[in-house]
PDB file of C-alpha atoms and ligand atoms in Angstrom:
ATOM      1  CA  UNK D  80      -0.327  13.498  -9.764  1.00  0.00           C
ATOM      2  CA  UNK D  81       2.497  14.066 -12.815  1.00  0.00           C
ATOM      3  CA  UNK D  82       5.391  11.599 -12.068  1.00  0.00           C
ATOM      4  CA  UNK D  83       3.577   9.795  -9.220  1.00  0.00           C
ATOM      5  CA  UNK D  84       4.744   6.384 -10.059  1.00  0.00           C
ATOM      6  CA  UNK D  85       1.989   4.489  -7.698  1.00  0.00           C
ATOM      7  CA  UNK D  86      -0.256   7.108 -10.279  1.00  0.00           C
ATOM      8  CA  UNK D  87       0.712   5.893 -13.745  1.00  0.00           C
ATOM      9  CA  UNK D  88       0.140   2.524 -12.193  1.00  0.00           C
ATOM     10  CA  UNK D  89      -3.632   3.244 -11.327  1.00  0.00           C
ATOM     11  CA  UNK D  90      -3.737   4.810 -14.814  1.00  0.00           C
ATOM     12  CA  UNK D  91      -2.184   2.307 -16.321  1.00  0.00           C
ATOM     13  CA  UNK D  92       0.779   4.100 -17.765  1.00  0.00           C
ATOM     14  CA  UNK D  93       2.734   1.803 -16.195  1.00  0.00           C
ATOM     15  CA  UNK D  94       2.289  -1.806 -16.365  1.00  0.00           C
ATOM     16  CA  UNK D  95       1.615  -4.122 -12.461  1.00  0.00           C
ATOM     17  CA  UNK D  96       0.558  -7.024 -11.824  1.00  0.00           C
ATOM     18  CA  UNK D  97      -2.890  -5.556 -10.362  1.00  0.00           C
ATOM     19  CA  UNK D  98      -4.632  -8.683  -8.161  1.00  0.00           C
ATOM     20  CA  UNK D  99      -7.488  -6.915  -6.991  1.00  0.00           C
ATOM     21  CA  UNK D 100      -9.050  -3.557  -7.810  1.00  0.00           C
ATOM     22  CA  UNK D 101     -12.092  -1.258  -7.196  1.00  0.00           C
ATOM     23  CA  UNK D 102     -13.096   2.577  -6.735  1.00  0.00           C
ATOM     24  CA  UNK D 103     -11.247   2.945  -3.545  1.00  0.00           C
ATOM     25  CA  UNK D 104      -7.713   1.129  -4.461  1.00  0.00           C
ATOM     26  CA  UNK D 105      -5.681  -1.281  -6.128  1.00  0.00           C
ATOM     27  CA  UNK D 106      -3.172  -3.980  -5.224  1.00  0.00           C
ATOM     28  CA  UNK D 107      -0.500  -5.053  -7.000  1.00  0.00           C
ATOM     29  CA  UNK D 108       2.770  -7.493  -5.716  1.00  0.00           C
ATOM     30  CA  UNK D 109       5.728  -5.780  -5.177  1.00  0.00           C
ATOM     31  CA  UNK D 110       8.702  -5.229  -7.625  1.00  0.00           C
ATOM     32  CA  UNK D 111      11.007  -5.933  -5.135  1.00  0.00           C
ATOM     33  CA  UNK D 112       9.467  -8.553  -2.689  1.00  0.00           C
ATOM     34  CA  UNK D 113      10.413  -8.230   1.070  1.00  0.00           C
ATOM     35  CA  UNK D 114       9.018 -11.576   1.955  1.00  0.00           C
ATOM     36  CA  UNK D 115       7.234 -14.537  -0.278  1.00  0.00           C
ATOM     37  CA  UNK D 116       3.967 -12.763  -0.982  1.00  0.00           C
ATOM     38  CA  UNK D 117       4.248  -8.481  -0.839  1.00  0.00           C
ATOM     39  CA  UNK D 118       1.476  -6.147  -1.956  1.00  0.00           C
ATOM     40  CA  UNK D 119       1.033  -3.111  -2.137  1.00  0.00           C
ATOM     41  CA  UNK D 120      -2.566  -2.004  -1.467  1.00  0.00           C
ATOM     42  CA  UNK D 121      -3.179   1.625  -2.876  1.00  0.00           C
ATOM     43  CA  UNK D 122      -5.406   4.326  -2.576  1.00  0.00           C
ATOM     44  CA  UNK D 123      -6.573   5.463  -6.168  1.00  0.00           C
ATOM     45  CA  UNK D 124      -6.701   8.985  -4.728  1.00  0.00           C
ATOM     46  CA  UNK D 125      -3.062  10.566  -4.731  1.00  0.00           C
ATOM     47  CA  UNK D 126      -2.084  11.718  -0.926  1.00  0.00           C
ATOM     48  CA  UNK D 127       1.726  11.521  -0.202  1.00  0.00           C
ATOM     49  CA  UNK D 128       1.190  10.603   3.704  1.00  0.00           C
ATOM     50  CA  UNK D 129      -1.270  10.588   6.429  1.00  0.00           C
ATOM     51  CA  UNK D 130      -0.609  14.013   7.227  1.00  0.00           C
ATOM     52  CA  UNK D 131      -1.993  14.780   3.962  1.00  0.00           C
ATOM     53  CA  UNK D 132      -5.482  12.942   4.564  1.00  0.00           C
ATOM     54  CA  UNK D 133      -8.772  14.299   4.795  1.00  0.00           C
ATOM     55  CA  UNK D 134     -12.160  13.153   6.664  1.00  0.00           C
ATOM     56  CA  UNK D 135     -13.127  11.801   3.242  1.00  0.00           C
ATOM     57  CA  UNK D 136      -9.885  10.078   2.841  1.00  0.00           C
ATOM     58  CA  UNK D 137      -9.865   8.699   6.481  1.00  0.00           C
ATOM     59  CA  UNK D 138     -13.379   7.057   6.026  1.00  0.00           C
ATOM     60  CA  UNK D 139     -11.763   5.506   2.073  1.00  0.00           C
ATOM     61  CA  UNK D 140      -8.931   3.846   4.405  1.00  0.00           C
ATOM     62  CA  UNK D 141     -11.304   2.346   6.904  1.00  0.00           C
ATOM     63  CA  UNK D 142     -13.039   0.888   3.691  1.00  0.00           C
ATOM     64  CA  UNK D 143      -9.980  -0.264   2.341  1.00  0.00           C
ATOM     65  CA  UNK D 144      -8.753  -1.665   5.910  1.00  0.00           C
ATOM     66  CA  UNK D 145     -12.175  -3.518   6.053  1.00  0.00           C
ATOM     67  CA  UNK D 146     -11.476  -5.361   3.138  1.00  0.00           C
ATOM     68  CA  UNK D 147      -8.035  -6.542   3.592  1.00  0.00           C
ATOM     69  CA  UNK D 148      -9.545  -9.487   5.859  1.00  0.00           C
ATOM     70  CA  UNK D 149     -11.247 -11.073   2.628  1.00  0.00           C
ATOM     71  CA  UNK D 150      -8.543 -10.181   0.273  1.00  0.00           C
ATOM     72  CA  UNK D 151      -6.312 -11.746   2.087  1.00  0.00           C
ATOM     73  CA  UNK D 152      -7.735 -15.324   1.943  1.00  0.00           C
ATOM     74  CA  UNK D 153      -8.207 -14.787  -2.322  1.00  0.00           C
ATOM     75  CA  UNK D 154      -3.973 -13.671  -1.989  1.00  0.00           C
ATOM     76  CA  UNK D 155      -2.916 -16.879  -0.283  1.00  0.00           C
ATOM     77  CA  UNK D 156      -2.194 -14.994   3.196  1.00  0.00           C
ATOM     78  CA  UNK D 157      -4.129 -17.315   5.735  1.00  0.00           C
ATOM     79  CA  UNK D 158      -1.713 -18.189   7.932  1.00  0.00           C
ATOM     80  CA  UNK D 159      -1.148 -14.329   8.809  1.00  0.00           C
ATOM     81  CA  UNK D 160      -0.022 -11.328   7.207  1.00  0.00           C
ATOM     82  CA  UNK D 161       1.573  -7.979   8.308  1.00  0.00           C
ATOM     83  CA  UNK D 162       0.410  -4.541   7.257  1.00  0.00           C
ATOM     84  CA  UNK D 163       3.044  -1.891   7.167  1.00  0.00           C
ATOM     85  CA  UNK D 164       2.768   2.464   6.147  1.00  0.00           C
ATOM     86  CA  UNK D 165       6.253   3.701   5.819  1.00  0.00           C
ATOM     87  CA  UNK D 166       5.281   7.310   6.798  1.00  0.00           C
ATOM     88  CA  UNK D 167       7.606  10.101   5.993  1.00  0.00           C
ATOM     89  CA  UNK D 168       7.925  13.087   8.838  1.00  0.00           C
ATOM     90  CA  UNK D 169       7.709  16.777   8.949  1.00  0.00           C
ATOM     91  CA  UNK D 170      11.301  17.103   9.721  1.00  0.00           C
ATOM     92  CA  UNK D 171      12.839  13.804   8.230  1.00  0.00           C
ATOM     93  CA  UNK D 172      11.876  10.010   6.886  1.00  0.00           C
ATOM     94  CA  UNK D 173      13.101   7.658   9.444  1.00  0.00           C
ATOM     95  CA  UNK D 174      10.935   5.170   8.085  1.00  0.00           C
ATOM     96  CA  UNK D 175      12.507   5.705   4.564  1.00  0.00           C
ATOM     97  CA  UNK D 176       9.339   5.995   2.763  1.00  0.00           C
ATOM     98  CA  UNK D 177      10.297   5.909  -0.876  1.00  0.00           C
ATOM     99  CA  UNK D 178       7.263   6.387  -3.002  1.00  0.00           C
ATOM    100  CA  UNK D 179       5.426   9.427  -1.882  1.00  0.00           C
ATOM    101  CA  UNK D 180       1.702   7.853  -2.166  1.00  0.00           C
ATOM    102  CA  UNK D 181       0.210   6.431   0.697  1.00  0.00           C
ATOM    103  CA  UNK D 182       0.558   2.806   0.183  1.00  0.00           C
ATOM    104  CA  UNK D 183      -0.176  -0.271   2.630  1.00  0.00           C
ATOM    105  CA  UNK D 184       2.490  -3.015   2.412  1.00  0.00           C
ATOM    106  CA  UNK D 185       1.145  -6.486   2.648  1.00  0.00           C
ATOM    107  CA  UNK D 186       3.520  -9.337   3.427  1.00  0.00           C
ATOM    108  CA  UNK D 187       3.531 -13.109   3.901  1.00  0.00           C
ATOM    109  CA  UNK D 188       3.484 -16.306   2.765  1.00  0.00           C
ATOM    110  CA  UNK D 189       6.150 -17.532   5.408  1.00  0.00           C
ATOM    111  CA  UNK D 190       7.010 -16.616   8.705  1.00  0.00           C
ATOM    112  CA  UNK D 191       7.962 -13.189   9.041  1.00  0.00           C
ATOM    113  CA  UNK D 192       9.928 -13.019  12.449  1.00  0.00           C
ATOM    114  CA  UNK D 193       8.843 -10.522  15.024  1.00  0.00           C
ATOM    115  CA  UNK D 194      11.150  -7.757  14.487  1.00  0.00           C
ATOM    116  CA  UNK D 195       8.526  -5.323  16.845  1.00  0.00           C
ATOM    117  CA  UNK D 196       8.845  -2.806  13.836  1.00  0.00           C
ATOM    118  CA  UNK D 197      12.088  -3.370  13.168  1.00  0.00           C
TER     119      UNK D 197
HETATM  120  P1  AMP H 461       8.051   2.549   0.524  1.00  0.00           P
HETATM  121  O1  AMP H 461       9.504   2.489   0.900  1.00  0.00           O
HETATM  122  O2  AMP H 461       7.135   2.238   1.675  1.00  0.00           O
HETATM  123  O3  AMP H 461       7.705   3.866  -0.141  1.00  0.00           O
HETATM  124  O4  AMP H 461       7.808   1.382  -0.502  1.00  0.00           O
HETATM  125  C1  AMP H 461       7.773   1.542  -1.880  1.00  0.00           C
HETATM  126  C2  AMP H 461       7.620   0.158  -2.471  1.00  0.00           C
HETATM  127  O5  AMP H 461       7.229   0.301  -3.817  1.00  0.00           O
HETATM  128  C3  AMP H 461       8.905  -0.671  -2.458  1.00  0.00           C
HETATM  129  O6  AMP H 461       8.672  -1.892  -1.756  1.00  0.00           O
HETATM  130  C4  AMP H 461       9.186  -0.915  -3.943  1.00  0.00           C
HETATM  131  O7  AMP H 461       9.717  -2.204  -4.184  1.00  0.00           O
HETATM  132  C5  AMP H 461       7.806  -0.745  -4.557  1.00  0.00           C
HETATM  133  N1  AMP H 461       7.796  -0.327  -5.951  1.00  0.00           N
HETATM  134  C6  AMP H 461       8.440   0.719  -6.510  1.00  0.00           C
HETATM  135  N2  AMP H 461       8.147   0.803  -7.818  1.00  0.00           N
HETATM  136  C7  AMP H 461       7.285  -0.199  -8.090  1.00  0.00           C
HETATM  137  C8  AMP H 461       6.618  -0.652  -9.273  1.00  0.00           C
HETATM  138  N3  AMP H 461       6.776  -0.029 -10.455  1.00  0.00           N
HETATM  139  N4  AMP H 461       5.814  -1.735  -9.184  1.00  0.00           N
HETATM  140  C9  AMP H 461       5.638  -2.380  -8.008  1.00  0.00           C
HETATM  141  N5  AMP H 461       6.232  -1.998  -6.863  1.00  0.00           N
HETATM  142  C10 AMP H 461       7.058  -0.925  -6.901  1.00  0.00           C
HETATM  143 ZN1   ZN H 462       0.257   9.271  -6.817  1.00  0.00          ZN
END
């Protein structure tokens, strides 16, 4: 997708500091770290939301779900982790979601609170 920025990163337009990578997604850390370790794990396929997603694309997520377990050991997350999808609405973006590729934020490396979303 033409000035996807989570795109030019898969196509390496743009350069990340990609940590793991196969035919389903990449992660890369953050630019702008929320906590001591933040990734962002990304579908290669471009879909702005979950509205957007398909059967194909739901059965790609479980994949890349299934494999956060392992990744997370290899990305120094152990102790815990949390995964969070900023989803933008129909009708607004509470949530704020900036970049408009589905993307799976992964943060740790320290305690994290429990803000129960928040
Ligand atoms: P969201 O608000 O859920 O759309 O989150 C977008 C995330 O992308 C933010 O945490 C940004 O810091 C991150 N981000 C934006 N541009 C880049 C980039 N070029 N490389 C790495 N992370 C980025
Ligand atoms: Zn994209």
């Amino acid at each position: 997708m033409e000035n996807c920025i989570f795109c030019k990163i898969i196509n390496g337009e743009i350069p990340s500091n990609i940590v793991y990578s196969d035919d389903d997604f990449i992660v890369f850390t953050d630019l702008n770290p929320k906590a001591k370790l933040h990734y962002l794990a990304v579908p290669r396929k471009h879909f702005a939301t979950l509205n957007e997603m398909t059967k194909e694309d739901e059965q790609m997520l479980g994949r890349i779900m299934g494999k956060i377990p392992t990744l997370s050991k290899q990305l120094g997350l152990s102790n815990g982790y949390r995964l969070i999808i900023n989803q933008k609405g129909e009708t607004g973006n509470d949530a704020e979601q900036e970049v408009m590729h589905l993307h799976i934020h992964i943060l740790g490396g320290e305690k994290l609170g429990n803000p129960n979303g928040k």
